[in-house]
CSV table of C-alpha atoms and ligand atoms in Angstrom, one decimal:
chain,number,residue,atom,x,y,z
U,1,UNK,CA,-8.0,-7.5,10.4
U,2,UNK,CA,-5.1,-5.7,10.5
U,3,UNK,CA,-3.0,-7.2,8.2
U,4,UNK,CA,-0.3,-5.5,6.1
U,5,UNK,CA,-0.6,-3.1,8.8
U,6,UNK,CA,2.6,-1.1,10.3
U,7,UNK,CA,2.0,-0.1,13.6
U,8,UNK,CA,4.7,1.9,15.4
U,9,UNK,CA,3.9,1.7,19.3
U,10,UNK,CA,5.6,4.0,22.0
U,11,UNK,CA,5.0,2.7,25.2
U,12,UNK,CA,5.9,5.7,27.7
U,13,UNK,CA,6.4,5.2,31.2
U,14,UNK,CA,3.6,4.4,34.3
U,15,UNK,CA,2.6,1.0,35.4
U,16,UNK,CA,-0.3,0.2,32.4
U,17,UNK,CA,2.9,-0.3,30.3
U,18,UNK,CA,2.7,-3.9,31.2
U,19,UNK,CA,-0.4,-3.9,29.4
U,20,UNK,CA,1.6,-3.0,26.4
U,21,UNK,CA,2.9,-6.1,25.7
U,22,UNK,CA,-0.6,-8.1,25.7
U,23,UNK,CA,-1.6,-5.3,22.9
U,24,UNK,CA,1.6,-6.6,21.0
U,25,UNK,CA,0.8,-9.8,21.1
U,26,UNK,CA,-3.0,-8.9,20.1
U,27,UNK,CA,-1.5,-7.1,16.9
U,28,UNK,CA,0.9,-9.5,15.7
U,29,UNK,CA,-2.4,-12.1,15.9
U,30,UNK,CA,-4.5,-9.6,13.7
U,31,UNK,CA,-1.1,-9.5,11.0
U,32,UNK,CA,0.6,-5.8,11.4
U,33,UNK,CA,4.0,-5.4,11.9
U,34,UNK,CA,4.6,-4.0,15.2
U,35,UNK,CA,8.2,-1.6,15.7
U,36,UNK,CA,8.4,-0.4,19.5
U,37,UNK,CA,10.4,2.7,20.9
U,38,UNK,CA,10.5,2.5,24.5
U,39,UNK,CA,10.9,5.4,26.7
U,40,UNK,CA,13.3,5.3,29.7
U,41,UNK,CA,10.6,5.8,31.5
U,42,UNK,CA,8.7,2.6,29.9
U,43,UNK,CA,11.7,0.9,30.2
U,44,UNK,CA,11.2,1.3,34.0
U,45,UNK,CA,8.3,-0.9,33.4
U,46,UNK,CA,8.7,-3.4,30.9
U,47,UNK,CA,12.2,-4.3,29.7
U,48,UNK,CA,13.1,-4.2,25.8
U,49,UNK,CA,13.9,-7.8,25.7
U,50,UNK,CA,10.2,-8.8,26.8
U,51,UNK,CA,9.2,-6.3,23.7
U,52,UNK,CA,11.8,-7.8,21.2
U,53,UNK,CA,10.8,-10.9,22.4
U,54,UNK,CA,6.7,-10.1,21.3
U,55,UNK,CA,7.1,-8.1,18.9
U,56,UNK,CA,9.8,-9.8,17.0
U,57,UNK,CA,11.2,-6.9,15.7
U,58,UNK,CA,14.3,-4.8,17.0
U,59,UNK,CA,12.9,-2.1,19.8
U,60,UNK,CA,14.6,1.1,19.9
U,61,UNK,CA,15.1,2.7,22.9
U,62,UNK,CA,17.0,5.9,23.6
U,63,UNK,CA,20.0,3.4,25.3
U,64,UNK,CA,20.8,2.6,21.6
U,65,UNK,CA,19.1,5.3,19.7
U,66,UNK,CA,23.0,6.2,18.4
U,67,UNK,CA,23.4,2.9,17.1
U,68,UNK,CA,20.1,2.6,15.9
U,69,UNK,CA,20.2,6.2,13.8
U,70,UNK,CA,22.7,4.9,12.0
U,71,UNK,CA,20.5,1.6,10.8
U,72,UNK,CA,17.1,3.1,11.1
U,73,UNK,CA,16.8,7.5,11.5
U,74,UNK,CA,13.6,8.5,13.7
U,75,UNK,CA,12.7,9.8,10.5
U,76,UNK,CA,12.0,6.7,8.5
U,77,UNK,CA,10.9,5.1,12.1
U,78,UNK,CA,8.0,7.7,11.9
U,79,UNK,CA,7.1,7.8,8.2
U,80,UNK,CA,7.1,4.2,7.7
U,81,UNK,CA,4.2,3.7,10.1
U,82,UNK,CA,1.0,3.1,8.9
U,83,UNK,CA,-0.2,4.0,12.6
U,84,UNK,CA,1.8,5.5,15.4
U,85,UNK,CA,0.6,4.6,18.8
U,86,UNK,CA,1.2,6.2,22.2
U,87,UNK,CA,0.4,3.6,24.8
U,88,UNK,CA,0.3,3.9,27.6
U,89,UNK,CA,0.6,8.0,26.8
U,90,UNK,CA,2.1,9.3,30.4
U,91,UNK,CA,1.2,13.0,31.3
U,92,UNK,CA,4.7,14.0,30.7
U,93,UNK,CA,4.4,12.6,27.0
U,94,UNK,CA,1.0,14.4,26.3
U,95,UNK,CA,2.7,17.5,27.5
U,96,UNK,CA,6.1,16.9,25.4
U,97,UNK,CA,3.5,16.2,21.8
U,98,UNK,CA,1.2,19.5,23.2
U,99,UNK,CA,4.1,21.7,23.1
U,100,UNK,CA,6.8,20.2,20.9
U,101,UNK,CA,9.3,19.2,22.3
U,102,UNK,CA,12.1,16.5,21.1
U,103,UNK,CA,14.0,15.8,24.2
U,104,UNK,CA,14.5,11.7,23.4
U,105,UNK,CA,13.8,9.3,20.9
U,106,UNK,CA,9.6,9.0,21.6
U,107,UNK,CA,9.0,12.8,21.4
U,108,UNK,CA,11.5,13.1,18.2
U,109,UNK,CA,9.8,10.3,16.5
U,110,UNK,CA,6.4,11.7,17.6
U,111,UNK,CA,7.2,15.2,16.0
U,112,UNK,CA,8.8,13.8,12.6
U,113,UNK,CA,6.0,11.9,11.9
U,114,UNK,CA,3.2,12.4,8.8
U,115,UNK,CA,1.1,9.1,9.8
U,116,UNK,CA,-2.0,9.3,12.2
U,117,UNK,CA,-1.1,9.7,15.7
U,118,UNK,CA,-3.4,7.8,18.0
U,119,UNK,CA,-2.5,8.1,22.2
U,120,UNK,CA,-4.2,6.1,24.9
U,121,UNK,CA,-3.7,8.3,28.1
U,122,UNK,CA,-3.2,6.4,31.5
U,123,UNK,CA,-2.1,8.1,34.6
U,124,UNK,CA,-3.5,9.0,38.3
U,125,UNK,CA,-6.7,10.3,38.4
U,126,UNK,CA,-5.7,13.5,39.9
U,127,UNK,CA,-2.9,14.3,36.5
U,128,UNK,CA,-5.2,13.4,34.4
U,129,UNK,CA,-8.3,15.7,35.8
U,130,UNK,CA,-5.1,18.6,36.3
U,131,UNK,CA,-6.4,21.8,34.2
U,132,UNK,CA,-2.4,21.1,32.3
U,133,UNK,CA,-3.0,17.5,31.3
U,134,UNK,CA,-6.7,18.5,30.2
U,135,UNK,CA,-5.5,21.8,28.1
U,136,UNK,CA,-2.8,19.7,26.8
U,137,UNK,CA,-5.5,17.0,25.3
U,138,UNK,CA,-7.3,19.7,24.1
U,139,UNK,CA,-4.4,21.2,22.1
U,140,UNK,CA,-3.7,17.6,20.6
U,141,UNK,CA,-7.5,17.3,19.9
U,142,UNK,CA,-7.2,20.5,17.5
U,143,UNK,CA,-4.1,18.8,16.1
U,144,UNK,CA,-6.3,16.1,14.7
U,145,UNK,CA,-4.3,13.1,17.6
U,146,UNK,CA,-7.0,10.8,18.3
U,147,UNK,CA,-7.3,9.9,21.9
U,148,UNK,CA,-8.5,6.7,23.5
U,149,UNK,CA,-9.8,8.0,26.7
U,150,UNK,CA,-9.0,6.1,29.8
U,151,UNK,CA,-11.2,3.7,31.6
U,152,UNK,CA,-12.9,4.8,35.2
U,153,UNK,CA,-11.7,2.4,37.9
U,154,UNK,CA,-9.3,1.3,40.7
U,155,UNK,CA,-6.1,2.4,39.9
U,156,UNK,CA,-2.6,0.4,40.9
U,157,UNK,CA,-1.6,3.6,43.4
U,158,UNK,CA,-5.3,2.4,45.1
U,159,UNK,CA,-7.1,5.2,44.3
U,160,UNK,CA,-10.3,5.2,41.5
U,161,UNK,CA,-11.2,7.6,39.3
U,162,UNK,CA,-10.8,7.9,35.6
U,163,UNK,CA,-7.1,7.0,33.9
U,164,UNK,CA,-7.2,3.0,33.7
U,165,UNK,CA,-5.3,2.0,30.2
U,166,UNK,CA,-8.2,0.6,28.2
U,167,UNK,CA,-8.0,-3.1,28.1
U,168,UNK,CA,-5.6,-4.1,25.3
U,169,UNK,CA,-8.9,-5.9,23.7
U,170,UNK,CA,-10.4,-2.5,22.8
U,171,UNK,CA,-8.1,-0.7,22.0
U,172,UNK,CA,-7.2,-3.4,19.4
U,173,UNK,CA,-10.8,-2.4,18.1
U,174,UNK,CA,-10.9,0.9,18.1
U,175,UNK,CA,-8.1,0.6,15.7
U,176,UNK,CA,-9.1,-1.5,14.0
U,177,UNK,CA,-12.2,0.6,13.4
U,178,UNK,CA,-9.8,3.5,12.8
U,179,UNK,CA,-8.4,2.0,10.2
U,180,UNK,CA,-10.5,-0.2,8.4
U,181,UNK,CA,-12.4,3.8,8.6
U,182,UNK,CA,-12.8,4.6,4.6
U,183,UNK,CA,-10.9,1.5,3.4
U,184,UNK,CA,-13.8,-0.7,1.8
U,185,UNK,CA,-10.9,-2.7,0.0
U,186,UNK,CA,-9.4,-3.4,3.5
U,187,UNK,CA,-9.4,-7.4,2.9
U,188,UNK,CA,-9.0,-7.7,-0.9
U,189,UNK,CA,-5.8,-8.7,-2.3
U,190,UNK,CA,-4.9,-6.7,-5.9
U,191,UNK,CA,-2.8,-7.1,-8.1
U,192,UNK,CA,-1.5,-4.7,-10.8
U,193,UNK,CA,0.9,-4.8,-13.9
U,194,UNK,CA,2.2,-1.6,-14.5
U,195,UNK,CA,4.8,-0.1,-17.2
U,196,UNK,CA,6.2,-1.7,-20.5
U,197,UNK,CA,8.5,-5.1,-20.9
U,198,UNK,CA,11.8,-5.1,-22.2
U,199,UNK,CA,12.5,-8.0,-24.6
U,200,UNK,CA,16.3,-8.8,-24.8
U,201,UNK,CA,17.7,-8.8,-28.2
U,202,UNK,CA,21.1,-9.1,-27.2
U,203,UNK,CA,22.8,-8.1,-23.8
U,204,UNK,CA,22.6,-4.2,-24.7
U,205,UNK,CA,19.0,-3.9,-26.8
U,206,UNK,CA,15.9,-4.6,-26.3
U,207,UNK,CA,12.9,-4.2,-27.9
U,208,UNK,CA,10.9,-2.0,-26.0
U,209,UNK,CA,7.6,0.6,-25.9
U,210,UNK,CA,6.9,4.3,-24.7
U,211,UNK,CA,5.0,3.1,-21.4
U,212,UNK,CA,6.0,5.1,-18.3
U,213,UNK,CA,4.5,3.2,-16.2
U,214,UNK,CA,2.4,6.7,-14.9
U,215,UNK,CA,-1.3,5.4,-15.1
U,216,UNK,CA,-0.6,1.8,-13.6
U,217,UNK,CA,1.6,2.6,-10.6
U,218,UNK,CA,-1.8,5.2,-10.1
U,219,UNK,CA,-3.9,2.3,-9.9
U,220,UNK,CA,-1.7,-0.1,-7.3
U,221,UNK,CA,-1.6,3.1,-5.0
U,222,UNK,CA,-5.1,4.5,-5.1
U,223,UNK,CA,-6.2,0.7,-4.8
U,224,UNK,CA,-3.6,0.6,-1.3
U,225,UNK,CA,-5.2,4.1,-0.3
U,226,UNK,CA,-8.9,2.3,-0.4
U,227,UNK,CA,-7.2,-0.8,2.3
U,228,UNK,CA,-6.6,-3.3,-0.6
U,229,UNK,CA,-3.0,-5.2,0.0
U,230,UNK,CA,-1.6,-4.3,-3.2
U,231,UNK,CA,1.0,-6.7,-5.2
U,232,UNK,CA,2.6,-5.0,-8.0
U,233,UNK,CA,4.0,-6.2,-11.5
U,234,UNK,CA,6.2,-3.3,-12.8
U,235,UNK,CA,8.6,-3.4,-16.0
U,236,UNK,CA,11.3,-0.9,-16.1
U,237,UNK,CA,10.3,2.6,-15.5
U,238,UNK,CA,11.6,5.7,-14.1
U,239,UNK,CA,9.1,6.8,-11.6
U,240,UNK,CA,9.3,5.9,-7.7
U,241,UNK,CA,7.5,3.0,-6.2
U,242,UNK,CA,3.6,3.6,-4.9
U,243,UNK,CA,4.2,3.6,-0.6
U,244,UNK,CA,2.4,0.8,0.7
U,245,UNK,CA,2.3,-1.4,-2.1
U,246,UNK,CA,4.6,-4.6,-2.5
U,247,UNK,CA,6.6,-3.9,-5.7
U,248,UNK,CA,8.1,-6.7,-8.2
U,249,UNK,CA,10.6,-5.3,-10.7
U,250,UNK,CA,10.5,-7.7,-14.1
U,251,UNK,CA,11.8,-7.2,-17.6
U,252,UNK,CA,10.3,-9.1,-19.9
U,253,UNK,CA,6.8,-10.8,-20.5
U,254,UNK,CA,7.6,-13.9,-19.7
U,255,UNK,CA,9.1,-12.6,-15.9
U,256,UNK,CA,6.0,-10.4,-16.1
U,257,UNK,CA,3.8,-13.0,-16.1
U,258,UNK,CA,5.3,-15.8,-13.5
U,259,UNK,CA,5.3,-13.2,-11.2
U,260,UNK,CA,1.5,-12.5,-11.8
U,261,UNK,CA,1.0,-16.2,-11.2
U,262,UNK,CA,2.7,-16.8,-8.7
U,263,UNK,CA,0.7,-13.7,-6.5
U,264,UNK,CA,-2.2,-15.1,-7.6
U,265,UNK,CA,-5.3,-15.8,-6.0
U,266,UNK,CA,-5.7,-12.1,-6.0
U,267,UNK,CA,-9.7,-10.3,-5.9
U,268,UNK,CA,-8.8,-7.9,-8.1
U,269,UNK,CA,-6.7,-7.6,-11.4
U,270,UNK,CA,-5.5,-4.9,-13.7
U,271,UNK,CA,-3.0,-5.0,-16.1
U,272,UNK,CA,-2.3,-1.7,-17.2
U,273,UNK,CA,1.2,-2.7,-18.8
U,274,UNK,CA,2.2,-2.3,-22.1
U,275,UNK,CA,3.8,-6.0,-22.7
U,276,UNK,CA,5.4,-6.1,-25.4
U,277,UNK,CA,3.6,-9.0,-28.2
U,278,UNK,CA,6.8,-10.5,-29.6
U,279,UNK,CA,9.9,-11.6,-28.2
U,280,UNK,CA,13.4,-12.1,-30.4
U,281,UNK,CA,13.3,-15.7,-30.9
U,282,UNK,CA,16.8,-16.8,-29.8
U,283,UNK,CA,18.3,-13.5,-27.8
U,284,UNK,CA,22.1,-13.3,-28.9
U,285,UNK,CA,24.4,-14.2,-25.7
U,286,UNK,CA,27.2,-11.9,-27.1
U,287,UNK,CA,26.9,-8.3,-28.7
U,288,UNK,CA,25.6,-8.0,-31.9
U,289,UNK,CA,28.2,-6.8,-34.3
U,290,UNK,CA,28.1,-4.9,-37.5
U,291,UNK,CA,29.0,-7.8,-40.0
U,292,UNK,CA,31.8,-6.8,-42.3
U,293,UNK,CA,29.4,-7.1,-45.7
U,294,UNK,CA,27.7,-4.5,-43.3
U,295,UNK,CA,24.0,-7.0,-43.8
U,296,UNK,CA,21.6,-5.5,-41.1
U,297,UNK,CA,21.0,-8.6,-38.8
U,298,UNK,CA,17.3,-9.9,-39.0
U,299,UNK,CA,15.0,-11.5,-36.1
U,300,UNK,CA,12.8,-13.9,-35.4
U,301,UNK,CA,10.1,-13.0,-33.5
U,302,UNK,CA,8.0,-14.7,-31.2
U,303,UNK,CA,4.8,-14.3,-29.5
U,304,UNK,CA,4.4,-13.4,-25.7
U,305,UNK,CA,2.1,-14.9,-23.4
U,306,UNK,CA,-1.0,-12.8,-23.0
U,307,UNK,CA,-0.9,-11.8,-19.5
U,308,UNK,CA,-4.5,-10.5,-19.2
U,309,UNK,CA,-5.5,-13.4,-20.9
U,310,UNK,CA,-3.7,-15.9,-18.8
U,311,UNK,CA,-5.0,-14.3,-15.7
U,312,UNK,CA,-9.3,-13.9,-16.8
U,313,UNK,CA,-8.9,-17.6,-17.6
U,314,UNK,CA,-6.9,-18.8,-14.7
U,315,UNK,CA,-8.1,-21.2,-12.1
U,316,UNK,CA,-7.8,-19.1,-9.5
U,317,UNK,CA,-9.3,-16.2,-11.3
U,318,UNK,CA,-9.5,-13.0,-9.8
U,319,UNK,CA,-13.7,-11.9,-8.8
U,320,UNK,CA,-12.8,-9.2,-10.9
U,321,UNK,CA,-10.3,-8.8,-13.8
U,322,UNK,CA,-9.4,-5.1,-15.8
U,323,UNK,CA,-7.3,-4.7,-18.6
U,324,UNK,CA,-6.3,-1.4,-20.7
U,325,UNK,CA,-6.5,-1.6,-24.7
U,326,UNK,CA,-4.0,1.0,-25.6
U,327,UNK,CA,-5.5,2.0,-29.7
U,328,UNK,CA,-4.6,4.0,-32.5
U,329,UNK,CA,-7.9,3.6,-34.3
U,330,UNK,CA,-11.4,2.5,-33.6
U,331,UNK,CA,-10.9,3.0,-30.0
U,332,UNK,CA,-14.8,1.6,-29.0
U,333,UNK,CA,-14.8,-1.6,-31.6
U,334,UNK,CA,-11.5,-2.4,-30.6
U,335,UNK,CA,-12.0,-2.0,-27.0
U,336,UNK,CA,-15.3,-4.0,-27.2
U,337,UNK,CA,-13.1,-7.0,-29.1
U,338,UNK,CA,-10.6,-7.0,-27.0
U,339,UNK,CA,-12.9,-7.3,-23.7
U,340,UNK,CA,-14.6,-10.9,-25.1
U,341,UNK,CA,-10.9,-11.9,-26.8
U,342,UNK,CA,-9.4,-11.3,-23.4
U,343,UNK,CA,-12.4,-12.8,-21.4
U,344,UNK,CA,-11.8,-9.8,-19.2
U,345,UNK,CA,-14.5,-7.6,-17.3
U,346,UNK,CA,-13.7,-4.0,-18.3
U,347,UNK,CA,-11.3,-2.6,-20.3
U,348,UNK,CA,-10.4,1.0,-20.0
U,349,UNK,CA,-9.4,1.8,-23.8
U,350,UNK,CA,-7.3,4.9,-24.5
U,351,UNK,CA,-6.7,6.7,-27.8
U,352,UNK,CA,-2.5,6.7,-28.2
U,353,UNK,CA,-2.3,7.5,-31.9
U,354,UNK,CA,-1.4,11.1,-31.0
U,355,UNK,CA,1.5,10.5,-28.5
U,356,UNK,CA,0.1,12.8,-26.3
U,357,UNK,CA,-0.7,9.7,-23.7
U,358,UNK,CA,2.6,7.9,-23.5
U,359,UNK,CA,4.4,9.5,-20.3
U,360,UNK,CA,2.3,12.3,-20.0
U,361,UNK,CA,0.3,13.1,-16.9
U,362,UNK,CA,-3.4,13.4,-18.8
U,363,UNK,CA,-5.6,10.7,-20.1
U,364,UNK,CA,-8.4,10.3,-21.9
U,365,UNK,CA,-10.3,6.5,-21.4
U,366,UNK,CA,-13.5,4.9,-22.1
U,367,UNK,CA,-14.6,2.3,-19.9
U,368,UNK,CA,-16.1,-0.5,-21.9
U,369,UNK,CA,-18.1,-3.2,-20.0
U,370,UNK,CA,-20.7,-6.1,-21.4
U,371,UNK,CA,-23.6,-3.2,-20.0
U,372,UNK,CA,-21.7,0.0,-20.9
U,373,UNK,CA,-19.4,1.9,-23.0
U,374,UNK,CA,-18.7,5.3,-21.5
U,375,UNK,CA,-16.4,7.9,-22.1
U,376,UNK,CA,-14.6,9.8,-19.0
U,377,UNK,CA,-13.6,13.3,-19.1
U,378,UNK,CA,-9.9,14.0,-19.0
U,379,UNK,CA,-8.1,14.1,-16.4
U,380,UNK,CA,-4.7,13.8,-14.2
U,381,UNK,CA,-3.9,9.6,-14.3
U,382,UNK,CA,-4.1,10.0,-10.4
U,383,UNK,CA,-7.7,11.4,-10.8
U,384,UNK,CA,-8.3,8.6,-13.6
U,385,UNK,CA,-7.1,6.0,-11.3
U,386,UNK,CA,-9.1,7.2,-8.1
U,387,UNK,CA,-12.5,7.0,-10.6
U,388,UNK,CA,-11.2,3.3,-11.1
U,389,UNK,CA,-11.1,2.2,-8.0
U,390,UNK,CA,-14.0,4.0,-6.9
U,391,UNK,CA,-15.8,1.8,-9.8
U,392,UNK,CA,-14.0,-1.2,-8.6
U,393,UNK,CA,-15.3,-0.5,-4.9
U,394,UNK,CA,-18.9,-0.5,-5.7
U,395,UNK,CA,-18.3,-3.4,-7.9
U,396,UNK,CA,-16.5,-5.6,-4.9
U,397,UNK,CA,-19.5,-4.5,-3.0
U,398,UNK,CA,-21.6,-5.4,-5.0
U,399,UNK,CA,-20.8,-9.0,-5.6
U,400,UNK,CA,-20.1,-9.1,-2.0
U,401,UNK,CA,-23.8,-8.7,-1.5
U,402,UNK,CA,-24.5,-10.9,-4.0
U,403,UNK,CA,-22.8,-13.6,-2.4
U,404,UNK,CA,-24.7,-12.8,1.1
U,405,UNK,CA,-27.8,-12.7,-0.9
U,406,UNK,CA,-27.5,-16.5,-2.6
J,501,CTP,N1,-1.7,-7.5,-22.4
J,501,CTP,C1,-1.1,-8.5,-21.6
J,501,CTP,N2,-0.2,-9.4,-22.2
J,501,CTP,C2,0.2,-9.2,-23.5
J,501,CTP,C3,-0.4,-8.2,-24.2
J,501,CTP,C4,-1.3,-7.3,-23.6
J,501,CTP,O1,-1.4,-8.7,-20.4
J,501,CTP,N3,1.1,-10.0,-24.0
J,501,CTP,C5,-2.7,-6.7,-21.7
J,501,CTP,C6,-2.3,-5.3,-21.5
J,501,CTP,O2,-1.8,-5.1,-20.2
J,501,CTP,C7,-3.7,-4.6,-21.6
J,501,CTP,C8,-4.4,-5.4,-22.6
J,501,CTP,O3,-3.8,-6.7,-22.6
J,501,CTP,O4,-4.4,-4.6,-20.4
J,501,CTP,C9,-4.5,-4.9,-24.0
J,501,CTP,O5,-3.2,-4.6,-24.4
J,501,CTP,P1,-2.9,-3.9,-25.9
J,501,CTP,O6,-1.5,-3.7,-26.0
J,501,CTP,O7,-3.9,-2.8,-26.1
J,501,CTP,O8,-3.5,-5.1,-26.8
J,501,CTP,P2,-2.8,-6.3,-27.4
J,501,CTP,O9,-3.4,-7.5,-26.7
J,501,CTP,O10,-1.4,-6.3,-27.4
J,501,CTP,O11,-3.4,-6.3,-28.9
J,501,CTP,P3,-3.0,-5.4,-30.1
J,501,CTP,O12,-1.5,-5.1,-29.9
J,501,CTP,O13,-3.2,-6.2,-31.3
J,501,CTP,O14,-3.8,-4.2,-30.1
């Protein structure tokens, strides 16, 4: 459910934080990652080893922030987080997020962030009714903080009223919910080959193409954006990694493609590299030097395996498999050839004759299926990609109804 899923959780101080642990453990069952900063005051509560101990993961706590900064800043703490989570959220924490304030390691975190904030407010009735806590959650509120109110009940101080932690239970589902919320790919593994191969000819050349890797590494993150755990392929480029995808670096083809297999079965498959056909048959160990009769060295060349075509014919096939046919002439014919040579589903062909395509950050596709050949307006690669996905959604729908249907 939530797998692939970084969650940070900051348990803050007041007796619900023992409830904190049985929400770790309920994580780590549903497959996210779960990083803890503990607040001296939740530390008052719990202890960091039980925490460590759950959450199998280091817990930071304010004791050895110092240390900690060094390994780990509050600033990558907060920004690698798919989710940050304040639970139990004590009145004084609600009032340190309200009005900004970076006084330890929770509230720094908490104000460096960029993920969704989500708190789960548990305290005495009487704070939490107080016209300060109330403004406070109204501030948040307008700050787009998503709050978990707390359950009515008998509290631990024995009086009852409204500030009972939620049962870990649901609050596991509501985010769940939150974050399955606009990610209809949440469950399907992808995979994605992205930029060109390098073919060695000796240890300092290669044979190599104008691929920038631009369009594909578009794909693998509007794919992670839609909840899809995204695996992916990239030759040598000089852009950034997608955030939230697993990336494999390769060189050649043949590295291209064992790491395709071996990340197989995937759902979903598009190989929007530009593999190189031919490898040098026999690459040189040493240097090439220029001979003294100053005879230009010649090579044998050798054909790649087909990466596309390996994967639409594999065993463990993906439900859905895209390829790219990068053309110079007779885009539509060639497109529709390559689709039933490659046994592939789609194949988004692109006119690159005019080297306006290679690098840039426009393109210009056709998608060609066995019902349709249509032709997309230009646009940005990250707008091309979205459309792709979007496409791929309704597909993956689609056949997921089939399959209820039959
Ligand atoms: N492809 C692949 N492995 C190869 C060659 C191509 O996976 N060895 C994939 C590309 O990622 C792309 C599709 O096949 O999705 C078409 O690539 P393209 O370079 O357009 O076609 P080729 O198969 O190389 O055919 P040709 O060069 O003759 O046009």
């Amino acid at each position: 459910m939530l797998h692939g899923k970084k969650i940070l959780l900051i348990i803050s101080g007041g007796i619900a934080a023992y409830k904190a642990l049985e929400l770790i453990r309920l994580f780590k069952k549903s497959g996210a990652t779960v990083r803890c900063v503990l607040t001296n005051g939740g530390a008052q509560f719990v202890t960091p080893m039980s925490v460590a101990a759950l959450s199998e993961e280091q817990v930071f706590t304010d004791l050895f922030s110092l240390k900690d900064e060094s390994e780990m800043g509050h600033i990558r703490l907060s920004r690698e987080a798919d989710l940050v989570l304040v639970a139990p959220a004590s009145a004084n924490i609600l009032a340190q997020m309200a009005h900004g304030l970076a006084e330890d390691l929770a509230s720094t975190t908490l104000l460096a962030t960029n993920s969704p904030v989500m708190v789960c407010p548990a305290m005495n009735p009487m704070m939490w009714n107080h016209a300060a806590t109330q403004d406070n959650l109204k501030i948040l509120e307008k700050r787009g903080i998503h709050i978990i109110a707390p359950d009515v009940g008998e509290m631990a101080c024995g009086e009852t009223g409204q500030g009972r932690l939620p049962e870990p239970e649901n609050i596991l589902m509501a985010i769940t919910n939150f974050i399955q919320k606009d990610k209809p790919l949440s469950g399907y593994r992808a995979l994605v080959t992205s930029g060109p191969t390098h073919e060695p000819i000796d240890p300092v050349r290669f044979i190599g193409n104008r691929s920038s890797g631009k369009q594909g590494h578009a794909i693998a993150s509007a794919l992670a954006a839609k909840g899809a755990a995204v695996t992916l392929i990239s030759g040598p480029v000089n852009i950034p990694p997608p955030k939230g995808v697993e990336t494999i670096s390769v060189q050649t083809a043949q590295e291209m493609l064992a790491a395709c297999e071996n990340n197989l079965p995937a759902d979903i498959t598009v190989c929007a590299a530009a593999v190189s056909d031919w490898r040098v048959d026999g690459c040189a160990g040493q240097k090439i030097k220029k001979s003294a009769n100053k005879t230009p060295p010649t090579f044998q060349l050798t054909e790649n395996p087909d990466i596309l075509k390996t994967i639409s014919n594999h065993k463990n096939r993906p439900a859905l498999v895209v390829g790219f046919a990068a053309e110079t002439e007779n885009l539509i014919d060639n497109a529709k050839s390559k689709l039933i040579k490659k046994s592939c589903d789609w194949i988004i062909a692109n006119n690159v004759g005019d080297n306006e395509i290679f690098g840039a950050d426009n393109n210009l596709v056709t998608l060609v299926t066995a019902h349709e050949t249509t032709e997309w307006p230009q646009a940005s690669k990250e707008t091309i990609a979205r459309d792709i996905t979007d496409k791929i959604v309704k597909y993956m729908i689609h056949i997921k109804s089939q399959k209820k249907a039959a």
